[in-house]
Amino acid sequence: IIVIGGMEVTSKEEVHILALFDNEEKLFELQKYVYDNLPGENNEDVFGRQLIINQEDKVLVNTDKLLIGATEIELNILIKKIKALKGAVIASHIDREGFSLVGQLGFIPEDIELDGLEISAKADKERMKNQYENFRLVSFSDAHILADIGNAFTMFSLAAPTVEEIIKALAGLENRKVEI
């Protein structure tokens, strides 16, 4: 099993973007950038405590930042930042109305530098393939509870389990493939 680090980020426009990285340091650099651009203060009575916990389950800090909100980072700036850090950029759950590129903007801008589009587990895959024929589609479980893990998946044909290879597969380069 190979673990690929990533995070789903909410842009200023409230668009969810999935960023994947081979390099843990680059992922943490994006995390700091995102954290520094989170406005608002947590209301513990509404959202509860927001704890930052390490791998040994030790509480490091109870943050006052509002972690559930959108960042102040414009979509195009967010994508350029992820690309500059050598990450893969995938627009999340584009078939949903809420927090998706299509749901928020109503279209996919022509000048956007996406590696792929993610569709949710319940999406009509064939209709999505036809509708977004100029893009490679992926489908992940986007699980918020344990029972949903694995309810959707994507098969990649890669030379190695790396983000660089995933980007090649999403671009259809060098016999790399993606199948949902």
PDB file of C-alpha atoms in Angstrom:
ATOM      1  CA  ILE A   1       0.000   0.000   0.000  1.00  0.00           C
ATOM      2  CA  ILE A   2       1.304   3.422  -0.959  1.00  0.00           C
ATOM      3  CA  VAL A   3       0.008   6.563   0.731  1.00  0.00           C
ATOM      4  CA  ILE A   4      -0.138   9.711  -1.354  1.00  0.00           C
ATOM      5  CA  GLY A   5      -0.474  12.892   0.668  1.00  0.00           C
ATOM      6  CA  GLY A   6      -3.106  15.397  -0.245  1.00  0.00           C
ATOM      7  CA  MET A   7      -5.687  17.850   0.901  1.00  0.00           C
ATOM      8  CA  GLU A   8      -8.973  19.243  -0.297  1.00  0.00           C
ATOM      9  CA  VAL A   9      -8.885  23.037  -0.222  1.00  0.00           C
ATOM     10  CA  THR A  10     -11.804  25.448  -0.470  1.00  0.00           C
ATOM     11  CA  SER A  11     -10.984  28.477  -2.605  1.00  0.00           C
ATOM     12  CA  LYS A  12     -12.327  31.976  -2.031  1.00  0.00           C
ATOM     13  CA  GLU A  13     -15.062  31.157  -4.567  1.00  0.00           C
ATOM     14  CA  GLU A  14     -15.999  28.134  -2.402  1.00  0.00           C
ATOM     15  CA  VAL A  15     -14.701  25.660  -4.987  1.00  0.00           C
ATOM     16  CA  HIS A  16     -13.168  22.454  -3.614  1.00  0.00           C
ATOM     17  CA  ILE A  17      -9.818  21.535  -5.166  1.00  0.00           C
ATOM     18  CA  LEU A  18      -7.963  18.307  -4.438  1.00  0.00           C
ATOM     19  CA  ALA A  19      -4.169  18.646  -4.278  1.00  0.00           C
ATOM     20  CA  LEU A  20      -1.951  15.529  -4.305  1.00  0.00           C
ATOM     21  CA  PHE A  21       1.772  15.470  -3.536  1.00  0.00           C
ATOM     22  CA  ASP A  22       4.666  13.014  -3.605  1.00  0.00           C
ATOM     23  CA  ASN A  23       6.652  15.224  -1.303  1.00  0.00           C
ATOM     24  CA  GLU A  24       5.523  15.626   2.315  1.00  0.00           C
ATOM     25  CA  GLU A  25       7.368  18.941   2.643  1.00  0.00           C
ATOM     26  CA  LYS A  26       5.444  20.379  -0.319  1.00  0.00           C
ATOM     27  CA  LEU A  27       2.175  19.188   1.209  1.00  0.00           C
ATOM     28  CA  PHE A  28       3.051  20.863   4.515  1.00  0.00           C
ATOM     29  CA  GLU A  29       4.030  24.032   2.625  1.00  0.00           C
ATOM     30  CA  LEU A  30       0.551  24.100   1.058  1.00  0.00           C
ATOM     31  CA  GLN A  31      -1.003  23.378   4.458  1.00  0.00           C
ATOM     32  CA  LYS A  32       0.770  26.388   5.986  1.00  0.00           C
ATOM     33  CA  TYR A  33      -0.269  28.588   3.050  1.00  0.00           C
ATOM     34  CA  VAL A  34      -3.884  27.491   3.421  1.00  0.00           C
ATOM     35  CA  TYR A  35      -3.828  27.901   7.215  1.00  0.00           C
ATOM     36  CA  ASP A  36      -2.385  31.404   6.880  1.00  0.00           C
ATOM     37  CA  ASN A  37      -5.260  32.278   4.523  1.00  0.00           C
ATOM     38  CA  LEU A  38      -8.159  31.028   6.643  1.00  0.00           C
ATOM     39  CA  PRO A  39     -10.302  33.913   7.875  1.00  0.00           C
ATOM     40  CA  GLY A  40     -12.686  33.786  10.760  1.00  0.00           C
ATOM     41  CA  GLU A  41     -12.607  32.519  14.294  1.00  0.00           C
ATOM     42  CA  ASN A  42     -14.052  29.242  15.550  1.00  0.00           C
ATOM     43  CA  ASN A  43     -17.184  29.314  17.695  1.00  0.00           C
ATOM     44  CA  GLU A  44     -16.807  26.225  19.915  1.00  0.00           C
ATOM     45  CA  ASP A  45     -20.511  26.325  20.841  1.00  0.00           C
ATOM     46  CA  VAL A  46     -21.412  25.833  17.159  1.00  0.00           C
ATOM     47  CA  PHE A  47     -18.503  23.822  15.692  1.00  0.00           C
ATOM     48  CA  GLY A  48     -16.908  22.301  18.770  1.00  0.00           C
ATOM     49  CA  ARG A  49     -13.229  22.286  19.607  1.00  0.00           C
ATOM     50  CA  GLN A  50     -10.838  22.167  16.651  1.00  0.00           C
ATOM     51  CA  LEU A  51      -7.878  20.138  17.785  1.00  0.00           C
ATOM     52  CA  ILE A  52      -4.623  19.579  15.970  1.00  0.00           C
ATOM     53  CA  ILE A  53      -3.406  16.101  16.914  1.00  0.00           C
ATOM     54  CA  ASN A  54      -0.158  14.323  16.052  1.00  0.00           C
ATOM     55  CA  GLN A  55       0.338  10.711  14.922  1.00  0.00           C
ATOM     56  CA  GLU A  56       0.432   9.518  18.560  1.00  0.00           C
ATOM     57  CA  ASP A  57      -3.007  11.085  19.207  1.00  0.00           C
ATOM     58  CA  LYS A  58      -1.452  13.775  21.373  1.00  0.00           C
ATOM     59  CA  VAL A  59      -3.274  17.101  21.231  1.00  0.00           C
ATOM     60  CA  LEU A  60      -0.823  19.723  20.044  1.00  0.00           C
ATOM     61  CA  VAL A  61      -3.123  22.722  20.063  1.00  0.00           C
ATOM     62  CA  ASN A  62      -6.771  23.790  20.172  1.00  0.00           C
ATOM     63  CA  THR A  63      -6.908  26.225  17.267  1.00  0.00           C
ATOM     64  CA  ASP A  64      -9.133  29.292  17.202  1.00  0.00           C
ATOM     65  CA  LYS A  65      -9.066  29.352  13.363  1.00  0.00           C
ATOM     66  CA  LEU A  66     -12.332  28.532  11.612  1.00  0.00           C
ATOM     67  CA  LEU A  67     -11.120  25.401   9.795  1.00  0.00           C
ATOM     68  CA  ILE A  68     -14.463  24.653   8.145  1.00  0.00           C
ATOM     69  CA  GLY A  69     -14.615  27.872   6.115  1.00  0.00           C
ATOM     70  CA  ALA A  70     -13.345  28.885   2.704  1.00  0.00           C
ATOM     71  CA  THR A  71      -9.860  30.311   2.363  1.00  0.00           C
ATOM     72  CA  GLU A  72      -9.131  33.800   1.077  1.00  0.00           C
ATOM     73  CA  ILE A  73      -7.188  32.265  -1.842  1.00  0.00           C
ATOM     74  CA  GLU A  74      -8.608  32.910  -5.306  1.00  0.00           C
ATOM     75  CA  LEU A  75      -9.090  29.752  -7.390  1.00  0.00           C
ATOM     76  CA  ASN A  76      -6.513  30.604 -10.059  1.00  0.00           C
ATOM     77  CA  ILE A  77      -3.923  31.533  -7.400  1.00  0.00           C
ATOM     78  CA  LEU A  78      -4.578  28.288  -5.491  1.00  0.00           C
ATOM     79  CA  ILE A  79      -4.081  26.201  -8.624  1.00  0.00           C
ATOM     80  CA  LYS A  80      -0.857  28.036  -9.520  1.00  0.00           C
ATOM     81  CA  LYS A  81       0.442  27.478  -5.968  1.00  0.00           C
ATOM     82  CA  ILE A  82      -0.269  23.723  -6.127  1.00  0.00           C
ATOM     83  CA  LYS A  83       1.361  23.487  -9.562  1.00  0.00           C
ATOM     84  CA  ALA A  84       4.421  25.446  -8.346  1.00  0.00           C
ATOM     85  CA  LEU A  85       4.761  22.856  -5.547  1.00  0.00           C
ATOM     86  CA  LYS A  86       4.648  20.042  -8.185  1.00  0.00           C
ATOM     87  CA  GLY A  87       1.254  18.799  -7.044  1.00  0.00           C
ATOM     88  CA  ALA A  88      -1.634  17.334  -9.012  1.00  0.00           C
ATOM     89  CA  VAL A  89      -4.738  19.532  -9.237  1.00  0.00           C
ATOM     90  CA  ILE A  90      -8.169  17.909  -9.438  1.00  0.00           C
ATOM     91  CA  ALA A  91     -11.483  19.771  -9.268  1.00  0.00           C
ATOM     92  CA  SER A  92     -13.528  17.935  -6.621  1.00  0.00           C
ATOM     93  CA  HIS A  93     -17.001  16.388  -7.087  1.00  0.00           C
ATOM     94  CA  ILE A  94     -17.881  18.449 -10.161  1.00  0.00           C
ATOM     95  CA  ASP A  95     -21.266  16.730 -10.463  1.00  0.00           C
ATOM     96  CA  ARG A  96     -22.507  18.272  -7.204  1.00  0.00           C
ATOM     97  CA  GLU A  97     -24.093  21.687  -6.878  1.00  0.00           C
ATOM     98  CA  GLY A  98     -22.340  22.657  -3.671  1.00  0.00           C
ATOM     99  CA  PHE A  99     -18.638  23.454  -3.462  1.00  0.00           C
ATOM    100  CA  SER A 100     -17.824  22.251  -6.975  1.00  0.00           C
ATOM    101  CA  LEU A 101     -16.228  24.166  -9.823  1.00  0.00           C
ATOM    102  CA  VAL A 102     -19.294  23.751 -12.026  1.00  0.00           C
ATOM    103  CA  GLY A 103     -21.746  24.310  -9.174  1.00  0.00           C
ATOM    104  CA  GLN A 104     -20.086  27.532  -8.012  1.00  0.00           C
ATOM    105  CA  LEU A 105     -19.006  29.067 -11.337  1.00  0.00           C
ATOM    106  CA  GLY A 106     -21.492  27.398 -13.691  1.00  0.00           C
ATOM    107  CA  PHE A 107     -18.747  26.303 -16.106  1.00  0.00           C
ATOM    108  CA  ILE A 108     -15.102  25.228 -16.354  1.00  0.00           C
ATOM    109  CA  PRO A 109     -12.929  28.202 -17.357  1.00  0.00           C
ATOM    110  CA  GLU A 110     -10.891  27.553 -20.513  1.00  0.00           C
ATOM    111  CA  ASP A 111      -7.639  28.832 -19.001  1.00  0.00           C
ATOM    112  CA  ILE A 112      -7.770  26.703 -15.845  1.00  0.00           C
ATOM    113  CA  GLU A 113      -4.809  24.327 -15.316  1.00  0.00           C
ATOM    114  CA  LEU A 114      -6.530  21.212 -14.000  1.00  0.00           C
ATOM    115  CA  ASP A 115      -5.027  17.731 -14.207  1.00  0.00           C
ATOM    116  CA  GLY A 116      -8.445  16.114 -13.829  1.00  0.00           C
ATOM    117  CA  LEU A 117     -12.017  16.265 -12.629  1.00  0.00           C
ATOM    118  CA  GLU A 118     -13.447  14.181  -9.819  1.00  0.00           C
ATOM    119  CA  ILE A 119     -16.995  12.872  -9.967  1.00  0.00           C
ATOM    120  CA  SER A 120     -18.812  11.510  -6.949  1.00  0.00           C
ATOM    121  CA  ALA A 121     -19.694   7.860  -6.423  1.00  0.00           C
ATOM    122  CA  LYS A 122     -23.343   8.480  -7.343  1.00  0.00           C
ATOM    123  CA  ALA A 123     -22.598  10.274 -10.633  1.00  0.00           C
ATOM    124  CA  ASP A 124     -23.652   8.830 -13.989  1.00  0.00           C
ATOM    125  CA  LYS A 125     -20.150   7.946 -15.216  1.00  0.00           C
ATOM    126  CA  GLU A 126     -21.029   7.618 -18.902  1.00  0.00           C
ATOM    127  CA  ARG A 127     -22.902  10.916 -18.963  1.00  0.00           C
ATOM    128  CA  MET A 128     -19.990  12.624 -17.180  1.00  0.00           C
ATOM    129  CA  LYS A 129     -17.462  11.119 -19.626  1.00  0.00           C
ATOM    130  CA  ASN A 130     -19.508  12.488 -22.531  1.00  0.00           C
ATOM    131  CA  GLN A 131     -20.090  15.877 -20.930  1.00  0.00           C
ATOM    132  CA  TYR A 132     -16.438  16.382 -19.983  1.00  0.00           C
ATOM    133  CA  GLU A 133     -14.742  14.546 -22.847  1.00  0.00           C
ATOM    134  CA  ASN A 134     -11.788  16.970 -22.854  1.00  0.00           C
ATOM    135  CA  PHE A 135     -10.866  16.031 -19.286  1.00  0.00           C
ATOM    136  CA  ARG A 136      -9.785  12.850 -17.541  1.00  0.00           C
ATOM    137  CA  LEU A 137     -12.208  11.870 -14.807  1.00  0.00           C
ATOM    138  CA  VAL A 138     -11.491  10.230 -11.481  1.00  0.00           C
ATOM    139  CA  SER A 139     -13.864   9.016  -8.793  1.00  0.00           C
ATOM    140  CA  PHE A 140     -12.963   8.691  -5.131  1.00  0.00           C
ATOM    141  CA  SER A 141     -15.074   7.862  -2.082  1.00  0.00           C
ATOM    142  CA  ASP A 142     -14.745  11.353  -0.535  1.00  0.00           C
ATOM    143  CA  ALA A 143     -15.623   9.526   2.686  1.00  0.00           C
ATOM    144  CA  HIS A 144     -16.746  11.437   5.738  1.00  0.00           C
ATOM    145  CA  ILE A 145     -17.611   8.248   7.619  1.00  0.00           C
ATOM    146  CA  LEU A 146     -15.774   4.905   7.716  1.00  0.00           C
ATOM    147  CA  ALA A 147     -18.593   3.007   5.964  1.00  0.00           C
ATOM    148  CA  ASP A 148     -18.155   5.156   2.819  1.00  0.00           C
ATOM    149  CA  ILE A 149     -14.458   4.376   2.327  1.00  0.00           C
ATOM    150  CA  GLY A 150     -14.028   2.517  -0.945  1.00  0.00           C
ATOM    151  CA  ASN A 151     -17.510   3.200  -2.339  1.00  0.00           C
ATOM    152  CA  ALA A 152     -15.815   4.723  -5.388  1.00  0.00           C
ATOM    153  CA  PHE A 153     -12.340   4.253  -6.816  1.00  0.00           C
ATOM    154  CA  THR A 154     -10.162   4.933  -9.836  1.00  0.00           C
ATOM    155  CA  MET A 155      -7.766   2.535 -11.524  1.00  0.00           C
ATOM    156  CA  PHE A 156      -4.477   3.989 -12.747  1.00  0.00           C
ATOM    157  CA  SER A 157      -1.981   2.323 -15.111  1.00  0.00           C
ATOM    158  CA  LEU A 158       1.341   3.777 -13.967  1.00  0.00           C
ATOM    159  CA  ALA A 159       5.042   3.000 -14.172  1.00  0.00           C
ATOM    160  CA  ALA A 160       5.330   3.809 -10.443  1.00  0.00           C
ATOM    161  CA  PRO A 161       2.909   4.889  -7.665  1.00  0.00           C
ATOM    162  CA  THR A 162       3.758   8.602  -7.741  1.00  0.00           C
ATOM    163  CA  VAL A 163       1.926  11.864  -8.272  1.00  0.00           C
ATOM    164  CA  GLU A 164       4.146  12.563 -11.281  1.00  0.00           C
ATOM    165  CA  GLU A 165       2.855   9.317 -12.809  1.00  0.00           C
ATOM    166  CA  ILE A 166      -0.741  10.170 -11.879  1.00  0.00           C
ATOM    167  CA  ILE A 167      -0.360  13.505 -13.686  1.00  0.00           C
ATOM    168  CA  LYS A 168       0.948  11.646 -16.752  1.00  0.00           C
ATOM    169  CA  ALA A 169      -2.005   9.248 -16.600  1.00  0.00           C
ATOM    170  CA  LEU A 170      -4.464  12.121 -16.324  1.00  0.00           C
ATOM    171  CA  ALA A 171      -2.828  13.686 -19.380  1.00  0.00           C
ATOM    172  CA  GLY A 172      -2.840  10.348 -21.252  1.00  0.00           C
ATOM    173  CA  LEU A 173       0.947  10.454 -21.690  1.00  0.00           C
ATOM    174  CA  GLU A 174       3.409   7.614 -22.275  1.00  0.00           C
ATOM    175  CA  ASN A 175       0.783   4.818 -22.207  1.00  0.00           C
ATOM    176  CA  ARG A 176      -0.435   5.848 -18.720  1.00  0.00           C
ATOM    177  CA  LYS A 177      -4.177   5.386 -18.246  1.00  0.00           C
ATOM    178  CA  VAL A 178      -7.045   6.243 -15.932  1.00  0.00           C
ATOM    179  CA  GLU A 179     -10.265   4.240 -15.634  1.00  0.00           C
ATOM    180  CA  ILE A 180     -13.266   4.927 -13.422  1.00  0.00           C
TER     181      ILE A 180
END
